[in-house]
mmCIF file of C-alpha atoms in Angstrom:
data_model
loop_
_atom_site.group_PDB
_atom_site.id
_atom_site.type_symbol
_atom_site.label_atom_id
_atom_site.label_comp_id
_atom_site.label_asym_id
_atom_site.label_seq_id
_atom_site.Cartn_x
_atom_site.Cartn_y
_atom_site.Cartn_z
ATOM 1 C CA UNK A 1 -199.031 4.835 181.317
ATOM 2 C CA UNK A 2 -197.866 5.275 184.680
ATOM 3 C CA UNK A 3 -196.239 8.890 183.758
ATOM 4 C CA UNK A 4 -199.499 9.818 182.035
ATOM 5 C CA UNK A 5 -201.473 9.167 185.193
ATOM 6 C CA UNK A 6 -198.542 11.200 187.618
ATOM 7 C CA UNK A 7 -198.723 14.076 185.138
ATOM 8 C CA UNK A 8 -202.284 13.903 184.970
ATOM 9 C CA UNK A 9 -202.621 13.713 189.283
ATOM 10 C CA UNK A 10 -200.255 16.917 189.325
ATOM 11 C CA UNK A 11 -202.029 18.919 186.732
ATOM 12 C CA UNK A 12 -205.341 18.395 188.668
ATOM 13 C CA UNK A 13 -203.928 19.514 191.777
ATOM 14 C CA UNK A 14 -202.969 22.293 190.278
ATOM 15 C CA UNK A 15 -206.147 23.439 188.598
ATOM 16 C CA UNK A 16 -207.652 22.086 192.165
ATOM 17 C CA UNK A 17 -205.661 24.456 194.122
ATOM 18 C CA UNK A 18 -206.267 27.360 191.339
ATOM 19 C CA UNK A 19 -210.124 26.910 191.793
ATOM 20 C CA UNK A 20 -210.233 26.800 195.325
ATOM 21 C CA UNK A 21 -208.138 30.476 195.609
ATOM 22 C CA UNK A 22 -210.737 31.820 193.149
ATOM 23 C CA UNK A 23 -213.257 30.528 195.324
ATOM 24 C CA UNK A 24 -211.965 32.217 198.110
ATOM 25 C CA UNK A 25 -211.196 35.267 195.916
ATOM 26 C CA UNK A 26 -215.272 35.627 195.345
ATOM 27 C CA UNK A 27 -215.793 35.919 199.130
ATOM 28 C CA UNK A 28 -214.057 39.091 199.656
ATOM 29 C CA UNK A 29 -215.038 41.746 196.852
ATOM 30 C CA UNK A 30 -215.916 45.093 196.932
ATOM 31 C CA UNK A 31 -219.351 46.483 196.535
ATOM 32 C CA UNK A 32 -220.628 46.580 193.325
ATOM 33 C CA UNK A 33 -220.348 49.946 190.827
ATOM 34 C CA UNK A 34 -223.150 52.507 191.020
ATOM 35 C CA UNK A 35 -223.217 53.296 187.301
ATOM 36 C CA UNK A 36 -226.005 56.198 188.298
ATOM 37 C CA UNK A 37 -223.648 58.100 190.558
ATOM 38 C CA UNK A 38 -220.759 57.919 188.044
ATOM 39 C CA UNK A 39 -219.554 61.425 186.432
ATOM 40 C CA UNK A 40 -218.777 59.620 183.259
ATOM 41 C CA UNK A 41 -219.407 56.401 181.976
ATOM 42 C CA UNK A 42 -216.827 55.004 179.645
ATOM 43 C CA UNK A 43 -218.250 52.573 176.914
ATOM 44 C CA UNK A 44 -215.825 50.544 175.565
ATOM 45 C CA UNK A 45 -217.172 49.307 171.455
ATOM 46 C CA UNK A 46 -215.503 46.337 170.141
ATOM 47 C CA UNK A 47 -215.597 45.283 166.557
ATOM 48 C CA UNK A 48 -215.107 41.438 166.753
ATOM 49 C CA UNK A 49 -215.002 39.201 164.024
ATOM 50 C CA UNK A 50 -216.898 38.542 160.903
ATOM 51 C CA UNK A 51 -220.095 40.352 160.763
ATOM 52 C CA UNK A 52 -218.911 42.465 164.016
ATOM 53 C CA UNK A 53 -217.276 44.862 162.550
ATOM 54 C CA UNK A 54 -220.969 45.781 160.530
ATOM 55 C CA UNK A 55 -223.042 45.548 162.914
ATOM 56 C CA UNK A 56 -220.735 47.467 165.753
ATOM 57 C CA UNK A 57 -220.571 50.663 163.283
ATOM 58 C CA UNK A 58 -223.982 50.405 162.825
ATOM 59 C CA UNK A 59 -224.453 49.896 166.243
ATOM 60 C CA UNK A 60 -222.553 52.656 167.230
ATOM 61 C CA UNK A 61 -224.438 55.397 164.729
ATOM 62 C CA UNK A 62 -227.557 54.590 166.474
ATOM 63 C CA UNK A 63 -225.996 55.203 169.634
ATOM 64 C CA UNK A 64 -224.508 58.100 168.872
ATOM 65 C CA UNK A 65 -227.289 59.728 167.538
ATOM 66 C CA UNK A 66 -228.961 58.714 170.990
ATOM 67 C CA UNK A 67 -226.652 59.539 173.494
ATOM 68 C CA UNK A 68 -225.601 62.788 171.135
ATOM 69 C CA UNK A 69 -226.382 65.365 174.430
ATOM 70 C CA UNK A 70 -224.379 63.385 176.800
ATOM 71 C CA UNK A 71 -221.375 62.530 174.322
ATOM 72 C CA UNK A 72 -221.335 66.156 173.738
ATOM 73 C CA UNK A 73 -221.448 67.077 177.397
ATOM 74 C CA UNK A 74 -218.579 64.595 178.407
ATOM 75 C CA UNK A 75 -220.953 62.292 180.545
ATOM 76 C CA UNK A 76 -220.512 59.609 178.004
ATOM 77 C CA UNK A 77 -217.575 58.453 176.410
ATOM 78 C CA UNK A 78 -217.739 56.024 173.753
ATOM 79 C CA UNK A 79 -214.201 54.144 173.265
ATOM 80 C CA UNK A 80 -212.971 52.082 169.777
ATOM 81 C CA UNK A 81 -211.667 49.382 170.896
ATOM 82 C CA UNK A 82 -208.896 47.431 168.489
ATOM 83 C CA UNK A 83 -207.120 44.265 168.359
ATOM 84 C CA UNK A 84 -209.397 41.860 169.704
ATOM 85 C CA UNK A 85 -209.425 39.788 166.178
ATOM 86 C CA UNK A 86 -208.785 36.195 165.447
ATOM 87 C CA UNK A 87 -205.958 37.451 163.548
ATOM 88 C CA UNK A 88 -204.172 39.647 166.637
ATOM 89 C CA UNK A 89 -205.433 36.720 168.987
ATOM 90 C CA UNK A 90 -203.638 33.917 167.464
ATOM 91 C CA UNK A 91 -200.456 36.400 165.991
ATOM 92 C CA UNK A 92 -200.262 36.468 170.035
ATOM 93 C CA UNK A 93 -201.000 33.035 171.286
ATOM 94 C CA UNK A 94 -203.887 34.714 173.606
ATOM 95 C CA UNK A 95 -207.553 34.638 173.568
ATOM 96 C CA UNK A 96 -207.527 38.361 174.931
ATOM 97 C CA UNK A 97 -203.822 39.840 173.613
ATOM 98 C CA UNK A 98 -202.553 42.184 176.850
ATOM 99 C CA UNK A 99 -202.856 45.934 175.625
ATOM 100 C CA UNK A 100 -206.125 44.894 174.592
ATOM 101 C CA UNK A 101 -207.458 43.913 178.070
ATOM 102 C CA UNK A 102 -205.963 46.707 179.465
ATOM 103 C CA UNK A 103 -207.825 48.955 177.182
ATOM 104 C CA UNK A 104 -211.319 47.340 178.132
ATOM 105 C CA UNK A 105 -210.003 47.607 181.794
ATOM 106 C CA UNK A 106 -210.235 51.133 181.603
ATOM 107 C CA UNK A 107 -213.959 51.400 180.330
ATOM 108 C CA UNK A 108 -217.013 50.942 182.642
ATOM 109 C CA UNK A 109 -219.055 48.532 180.310
ATOM 110 C CA UNK A 110 -218.683 47.225 176.651
ATOM 111 C CA UNK A 111 -220.673 46.134 173.915
ATOM 112 C CA UNK A 112 -218.860 43.869 171.911
ATOM 113 C CA UNK A 113 -219.437 42.573 168.256
ATOM 114 C CA UNK A 114 -219.182 38.329 168.132
ATOM 115 C CA UNK A 115 -215.826 36.740 168.059
ATOM 116 C CA UNK A 116 -214.672 33.634 166.326
ATOM 117 C CA UNK A 117 -212.499 30.766 168.488
ATOM 118 C CA UNK A 118 -210.126 28.918 166.686
ATOM 119 C CA UNK A 119 -211.070 25.537 165.871
ATOM 120 C CA UNK A 120 -209.232 22.636 167.949
ATOM 121 C CA UNK A 121 -206.012 23.658 169.729
ATOM 122 C CA UNK A 122 -205.822 24.947 173.486
ATOM 123 C CA UNK A 123 -206.784 28.602 172.943
ATOM 124 C CA UNK A 124 -210.141 29.519 174.685
ATOM 125 C CA UNK A 125 -212.851 31.610 173.272
ATOM 126 C CA UNK A 126 -212.377 35.129 173.853
ATOM 127 C CA UNK A 127 -216.207 35.688 175.577
ATOM 128 C CA UNK A 128 -214.503 33.074 178.247
ATOM 129 C CA UNK A 129 -211.282 34.658 178.941
ATOM 130 C CA UNK A 130 -213.360 38.346 179.172
ATOM 131 C CA UNK A 131 -215.973 36.581 181.288
ATOM 132 C CA UNK A 132 -213.018 35.595 183.779
ATOM 133 C CA UNK A 133 -210.631 37.926 183.890
ATOM 134 C CA UNK A 134 -213.441 40.738 184.895
ATOM 135 C CA UNK A 135 -215.438 37.904 186.976
ATOM 136 C CA UNK A 136 -218.593 38.422 184.529
ATOM 137 C CA UNK A 137 -220.591 35.890 186.778
ATOM 138 C CA UNK A 138 -224.289 36.459 185.467
ATOM 139 C CA UNK A 139 -225.011 36.087 181.879
ATOM 140 C CA UNK A 140 -228.455 37.551 181.365
ATOM 141 C CA UNK A 141 -230.550 36.825 178.192
ATOM 142 C CA UNK A 142 -234.345 38.151 178.076
ATOM 143 C CA UNK A 143 -236.579 36.792 175.355
ATOM 144 C CA UNK A 144 -239.993 38.295 174.423
ATOM 145 C CA UNK A 145 -242.940 37.183 172.444
ATOM 146 C CA UNK A 146 -246.135 38.828 173.603
ATOM 147 C CA UNK A 147 -248.211 37.653 171.523
ATOM 148 C CA UNK A 148 -247.912 33.966 172.920
ATOM 149 C CA UNK A 149 -247.637 35.385 176.528
ATOM 150 C CA UNK A 150 -243.820 34.997 176.837
ATOM 151 C CA UNK A 151 -241.907 37.250 178.735
ATOM 152 C CA UNK A 152 -238.653 35.206 180.344
ATOM 153 C CA UNK A 153 -235.226 35.883 181.800
ATOM 154 C CA UNK A 154 -232.709 33.838 182.072
ATOM 155 C CA UNK A 155 -229.550 33.857 184.633
ATOM 156 C CA UNK A 156 -226.661 31.788 183.085
ATOM 157 C CA UNK A 157 -223.963 31.310 185.703
ATOM 158 C CA UNK A 158 -221.163 32.590 183.365
ATOM 159 C CA UNK A 159 -217.948 32.049 185.347
ATOM 160 C CA UNK A 160 -218.002 27.823 186.294
ATOM 161 C CA UNK A 161 -219.493 24.689 185.257
ATOM 162 C CA UNK A 162 -217.876 23.300 182.267
ATOM 163 C CA UNK A 163 -216.235 26.275 180.813
ATOM 164 C CA UNK A 164 -213.925 28.101 183.603
ATOM 165 C CA UNK A 165 -211.301 24.957 182.662
ATOM 166 C CA UNK A 166 -213.176 23.790 179.717
ATOM 167 C CA UNK A 167 -209.274 24.284 177.377
ATOM 168 C CA UNK A 168 -207.255 22.465 180.362
ATOM 169 C CA UNK A 169 -208.415 18.864 180.397
ATOM 170 C CA UNK A 170 -206.021 15.722 180.614
ATOM 171 C CA UNK A 171 -205.974 13.351 177.515
ATOM 172 C CA UNK A 172 -203.809 9.865 177.780
ATOM 173 C CA UNK A 173 -202.973 9.528 174.160
ATOM 174 C CA UNK A 174 -205.226 6.306 172.562
ATOM 175 C CA UNK A 175 -206.775 6.075 175.944
ATOM 176 C CA UNK A 176 -208.830 8.678 176.649
ATOM 177 C CA UNK A 177 -209.809 12.221 177.743
ATOM 178 C CA UNK A 178 -211.266 13.955 180.311
ATOM 179 C CA UNK A 179 -212.579 17.578 180.632
ATOM 180 C CA UNK A 180 -213.529 19.357 184.681
ATOM 181 C CA UNK A 181 -217.150 20.913 185.322
ATOM 182 C CA UNK A 182 -216.474 23.161 188.577
ATOM 183 C CA UNK A 183 -219.468 24.276 190.903
ATOM 184 C CA UNK A 184 -218.414 26.709 193.533
ATOM 185 C CA UNK A 185 -220.345 27.480 197.052
ATOM 186 C CA UNK A 186 -219.738 31.222 196.566
ATOM 187 C CA UNK A 187 -220.411 31.603 192.591
ATOM 188 C CA UNK A 188 -223.493 29.396 192.884
ATOM 189 C CA UNK A 189 -224.946 31.536 195.660
ATOM 190 C CA UNK A 190 -224.101 34.822 193.962
ATOM 191 C CA UNK A 191 -225.940 33.908 190.308
ATOM 192 C CA UNK A 192 -228.917 32.250 192.296
ATOM 193 C CA UNK A 193 -229.275 35.666 194.434
ATOM 194 C CA UNK A 194 -228.890 37.478 191.201
ATOM 195 C CA UNK A 195 -231.825 36.113 189.683
ATOM 196 C CA UNK A 196 -233.937 35.833 192.746
ATOM 197 C CA UNK A 197 -233.689 39.725 193.285
ATOM 198 C CA UNK A 198 -234.292 40.348 189.978
ATOM 199 C CA UNK A 199 -237.098 38.092 189.974
ATOM 200 C CA UNK A 200 -238.102 40.204 193.129
ATOM 201 C CA UNK A 201 -237.785 43.847 192.149
ATOM 202 C CA UNK A 202 -240.023 42.925 189.125
ATOM 203 C CA UNK A 203 -242.424 41.466 190.548
ATOM 204 C CA UNK A 204 -242.051 37.600 189.368
ATOM 205 C CA UNK A 205 -243.747 34.738 191.217
ATOM 206 C CA UNK A 206 -241.493 31.798 189.688
ATOM 207 C CA UNK A 207 -237.745 30.879 189.401
ATOM 208 C CA UNK A 208 -236.768 27.451 187.790
ATOM 209 C CA UNK A 209 -233.651 26.184 188.902
ATOM 210 C CA UNK A 210 -232.618 23.937 185.864
ATOM 211 C CA UNK A 211 -230.078 21.537 186.115
ATOM 212 C CA UNK A 212 -229.317 17.788 185.247
ATOM 213 C CA UNK A 213 -228.967 17.459 189.558
ATOM 214 C CA UNK A 214 -230.371 13.591 188.906
ATOM 215 C CA UNK A 215 -227.018 12.354 187.061
ATOM 216 C CA UNK A 216 -224.415 15.293 187.783
ATOM 217 C CA UNK A 217 -225.160 14.296 191.433
ATOM 218 C CA UNK A 218 -221.893 16.445 193.212
ATOM 219 C CA UNK A 219 -222.083 19.606 190.588
ATOM 220 C CA UNK A 220 -225.547 20.592 189.929
ATOM 221 C CA UNK A 221 -226.835 18.615 192.646
ATOM 222 C CA UNK A 222 -225.235 21.104 194.772
ATOM 223 C CA UNK A 223 -225.994 24.003 192.550
ATOM 224 C CA UNK A 224 -229.705 23.135 193.237
ATOM 225 C CA UNK A 225 -229.298 23.122 196.756
ATOM 226 C CA UNK A 226 -227.527 26.468 197.453
ATOM 227 C CA UNK A 227 -230.158 27.797 194.694
ATOM 228 C CA UNK A 228 -233.015 26.740 197.136
ATOM 229 C CA UNK A 229 -231.519 27.595 200.326
ATOM 230 C CA UNK A 230 -231.463 31.272 198.833
ATOM 231 C CA UNK A 231 -234.813 30.665 197.946
ATOM 232 C CA UNK A 232 -236.133 30.706 201.894
ATOM 233 C CA UNK A 233 -234.565 34.440 201.816
ATOM 234 C CA UNK A 234 -237.944 35.216 198.874
ATOM 235 C CA UNK A 235 -240.749 33.544 200.188
ATOM 236 C CA UNK A 236 -242.823 34.947 198.128
ATOM 237 C CA UNK A 237 -241.521 33.546 195.064
ATOM 238 C CA UNK A 238 -242.014 29.616 193.990
ATOM 239 C CA UNK A 239 -238.789 27.998 193.257
ATOM 240 C CA UNK A 240 -239.033 25.510 191.203
ATOM 241 C CA UNK A 241 -236.938 21.984 189.979
ATOM 242 C CA UNK A 242 -236.280 21.178 186.481
ATOM 243 C CA UNK A 243 -234.147 18.706 184.767
ATOM 244 C CA UNK A 244 -232.105 20.490 181.747
ATOM 245 C CA UNK A 245 -233.759 17.877 179.189
ATOM 246 C CA UNK A 246 -237.203 18.031 179.973
ATOM 247 C CA UNK A 247 -236.845 22.253 179.780
ATOM 248 C CA UNK A 248 -235.472 21.943 176.414
ATOM 249 C CA UNK A 249 -239.110 19.873 175.559
ATOM 250 C CA UNK A 250 -240.824 22.757 177.567
ATOM 251 C CA UNK A 251 -240.080 25.295 176.022
ATOM 252 C CA UNK A 252 -241.322 24.568 173.096
ATOM 253 C CA UNK A 253 -244.256 23.055 174.328
ATOM 254 C CA UNK A 254 -246.922 25.918 173.636
ATOM 255 C CA UNK A 255 -249.545 24.831 176.022
ATOM 256 C CA UNK A 256 -246.836 24.985 179.047
ATOM 257 C CA UNK A 257 -244.438 27.780 178.180
ATOM 258 C CA UNK A 258 -245.650 30.743 178.905
ATOM 259 C CA UNK A 259 -245.814 30.072 182.810
ATOM 260 C CA UNK A 260 -242.005 30.178 183.098
ATOM 261 C CA UNK A 261 -240.763 33.574 184.231
ATOM 262 C CA UNK A 262 -237.150 33.349 185.342
ATOM 263 C CA UNK A 263 -234.741 31.025 185.032
ATOM 264 C CA UNK A 264 -231.397 30.054 187.115
ATOM 265 C CA UNK A 265 -229.049 27.566 185.577
ATOM 266 C CA UNK A 266 -225.506 26.248 185.117
ATOM 267 C CA UNK A 267 -222.890 27.722 182.232
ATOM 268 C CA UNK A 268 -223.295 24.928 179.715
ATOM 269 C CA UNK A 269 -226.909 24.326 180.043
ATOM 270 C CA UNK A 270 -227.655 28.064 179.828
ATOM 271 C CA UNK A 271 -225.631 28.413 176.605
ATOM 272 C CA UNK A 272 -227.608 25.816 175.126
ATOM 273 C CA UNK A 273 -231.082 26.697 176.212
ATOM 274 C CA UNK A 274 -230.755 30.447 175.687
ATOM 275 C CA UNK A 275 -230.239 30.066 171.975
ATOM 276 C CA UNK A 276 -233.124 27.838 171.430
ATOM 277 C CA UNK A 277 -235.276 30.421 173.333
ATOM 278 C CA UNK A 278 -233.842 33.332 171.366
ATOM 279 C CA UNK A 279 -235.266 30.770 168.188
ATOM 280 C CA UNK A 280 -238.760 30.857 169.434
ATOM 281 C CA UNK A 281 -238.421 34.838 169.542
ATOM 282 C CA UNK A 282 -237.600 35.038 166.002
ATOM 283 C CA UNK A 283 -234.049 33.435 165.650
ATOM 284 C CA UNK A 284 -230.498 34.345 167.523
ATOM 285 C CA UNK A 285 -230.228 37.497 165.726
ATOM 286 C CA UNK A 286 -232.841 39.121 167.331
ATOM 287 C CA UNK A 287 -231.409 38.758 171.242
ATOM 288 C CA UNK A 288 -229.408 40.702 173.134
ATOM 289 C CA UNK A 289 -226.998 39.617 176.071
ATOM 290 C CA UNK A 290 -225.664 41.170 178.945
ATOM 291 C CA UNK A 291 -222.730 39.613 181.069
ATOM 292 C CA UNK A 292 -222.918 41.152 184.289
ATOM 293 C CA UNK A 293 -220.178 41.509 187.628
ATOM 294 C CA UNK A 294 -219.689 44.047 190.064
ATOM 295 C CA UNK A 295 -217.400 45.953 188.836
ATOM 296 C CA UNK A 296 -217.688 45.685 185.000
ATOM 297 C CA UNK A 297 -220.013 44.925 182.057
ATOM 298 C CA UNK A 298 -219.875 43.264 178.847
ATOM 299 C CA UNK A 299 -223.342 43.457 176.145
ATOM 300 C CA UNK A 300 -223.197 41.123 173.007
ATOM 301 C CA UNK A 301 -225.155 39.559 170.371
ATOM 302 C CA UNK A 302 -225.800 36.010 171.279
ATOM 303 C CA UNK A 303 -224.730 35.464 167.720
ATOM 304 C CA UNK A 304 -221.587 34.429 166.135
ATOM 305 C CA UNK A 305 -219.037 35.679 163.920
ATOM 306 C CA UNK A 306 -221.071 34.542 160.334
ATOM 307 C CA UNK A 307 -217.924 33.729 158.333
ATOM 308 C CA UNK A 308 -220.444 32.495 155.564
ATOM 309 C CA UNK A 309 -222.153 35.997 155.229
ATOM 310 C CA UNK A 310 -218.534 37.360 154.667
ATOM 311 C CA UNK A 311 -217.302 34.889 152.446
ATOM 312 C CA UNK A 312 -220.496 35.107 149.970
ATOM 313 C CA UNK A 313 -220.032 38.664 149.768
ATOM 314 C CA UNK A 314 -223.191 39.176 152.227
ATOM 315 C CA UNK A 315 -221.785 40.730 155.151
ATOM 316 C CA UNK A 316 -223.212 44.299 154.611
ATOM 317 C CA UNK A 317 -226.680 42.669 154.946
ATOM 318 C CA UNK A 318 -225.671 41.280 158.610
ATOM 319 C CA UNK A 319 -228.884 42.207 161.098
ATOM 320 C CA UNK A 320 -227.453 44.451 163.968
ATOM 321 C CA UNK A 321 -230.883 43.826 165.771
ATOM 322 C CA UNK A 322 -229.268 42.016 168.147
ATOM 323 C CA UNK A 323 -226.499 44.529 169.328
ATOM 324 C CA UNK A 324 -228.631 46.919 169.378
ATOM 325 C CA UNK A 325 -231.077 44.768 171.763
ATOM 326 C CA UNK A 326 -227.915 44.369 173.419
ATOM 327 C CA UNK A 327 -227.198 47.760 173.787
ATOM 328 C CA UNK A 328 -230.811 48.362 175.142
ATOM 329 C CA UNK A 329 -229.725 46.182 178.161
ATOM 330 C CA UNK A 330 -226.592 48.103 178.332
ATOM 331 C CA UNK A 331 -227.991 51.345 178.949
ATOM 332 C CA UNK A 332 -230.393 49.944 181.645
ATOM 333 C CA UNK A 333 -227.453 48.542 183.397
ATOM 334 C CA UNK A 334 -225.929 52.705 183.360
ATOM 335 C CA UNK A 335 -229.074 54.072 184.531
ATOM 336 C CA UNK A 336 -230.301 55.764 181.590
ATOM 337 C CA UNK A 337 -233.840 53.842 181.223
ATOM 338 C CA UNK A 338 -235.235 56.554 179.380
ATOM 339 C CA UNK A 339 -232.869 56.025 176.728
ATOM 340 C CA UNK A 340 -233.152 52.230 177.166
ATOM 341 C CA UNK A 341 -236.879 52.868 177.048
ATOM 342 C CA UNK A 342 -236.228 55.392 173.439
ATOM 343 C CA UNK A 343 -234.186 52.549 171.606
ATOM 344 C CA UNK A 344 -236.284 49.923 172.501
ATOM 345 C CA UNK A 345 -239.301 51.602 171.020
ATOM 346 C CA UNK A 346 -237.682 52.358 168.179
ATOM 347 C CA UNK A 347 -236.380 49.100 167.387
ATOM 348 C CA UNK A 348 -239.956 47.438 168.208
ATOM 349 C CA UNK A 349 -241.308 50.057 165.392
ATOM 350 C CA UNK A 350 -238.408 48.913 162.676
ATOM 351 C CA UNK A 351 -239.215 45.446 163.391
ATOM 352 C CA UNK A 352 -237.789 42.198 161.662
ATOM 353 C CA UNK A 353 -235.367 43.631 159.211
ATOM 354 C CA UNK A 354 -235.603 42.042 155.852
ATOM 355 C CA UNK A 355 -233.279 39.774 154.382
ATOM 356 C CA UNK A 356 -232.520 42.287 151.567
ATOM 357 C CA UNK A 357 -231.944 45.102 153.903
ATOM 358 C CA UNK A 358 -228.913 46.476 154.432
ATOM 359 C CA UNK A 359 -227.502 46.906 158.364
ATOM 360 C CA UNK A 360 -227.142 50.404 157.097
ATOM 361 C CA UNK A 361 -230.690 50.917 155.713
ATOM 362 C CA UNK A 362 -231.953 49.483 159.286
ATOM 363 C CA UNK A 363 -229.937 51.234 161.274
ATOM 364 C CA UNK A 364 -231.131 54.633 159.830
ATOM 365 C CA UNK A 365 -234.594 53.415 160.257
ATOM 366 C CA UNK A 366 -234.251 52.864 163.850
ATOM 367 C CA UNK A 367 -232.146 56.430 164.247
ATOM 368 C CA UNK A 368 -235.408 57.576 162.184
ATOM 369 C CA UNK A 369 -237.812 56.150 164.762
ATOM 370 C CA UNK A 370 -235.632 57.555 167.641
#
């Protein structure tokens, strides 16, 4: 038993040193990229697994129609990135193969189809790796149900919490397992500032800080404290504390939920509650997601690769709406706000995709509305 303890102590020491170094790097970063000033914006398109290639193909067709003038003028480049498949990742033993990561880094932004994460083992998800490698610290997910007065924007911390070391815990056979949760001061400050800046720029009055600080006193407690410290710079905005368990209940309470506007929360809670919020909007197939850093950004659907649809021969009927909603966010991020509004209007006009409508037919209806 002592040998396991000694090994665990050495393992934890290495993780601690690594995370301290990561925290220090966050304090010394270049200014954010100005997409409006770029003469050429390169958009990488990643197919992914399962239904990913289907919805990526149709989303690419829509973007090609929407952006045909800028593509023709070479001010926007759509670059297909191959190799981020479960088969290739398993073959090389990396969540993102080195050559694929190099291709991703050659782009300014990425539109990504869903990828599958191997069950068991130590390989982390491609999303977690990409967020870390590109420092995509803000996961931004909007949810809108206009008829109910719901207009929510979630700012989920994207590079810390339980996920940053989620595949690197400690196990003592037949005795116990331990994983680690990480909250850094600069990591929390930047996600808090992103949320409050969004609230200010969009005329929002309230930001909900969602934690379990009554239980996770060191990590969530510090997250809440830092968020409130940042909130002092935004006196016109009310900062509210909520525990994650109560917030999940509040979001399904039709009497209360429309009062919420902007949310800022740690990684795991954000992962869970944004799926709940998407379901309120109409299902995870209706929601897009942005993963934003200072130098790169990745936009994706929030649902998975839906392997059962492929297994049952229904892949052609996958819904590309979620990836197209992510494309709307991407266009806003690269300073193509008019094109974003055009695509959003076409998606709204197309409405919810009928179950028996193919992805191709749905994309055709969106293109017709551009």
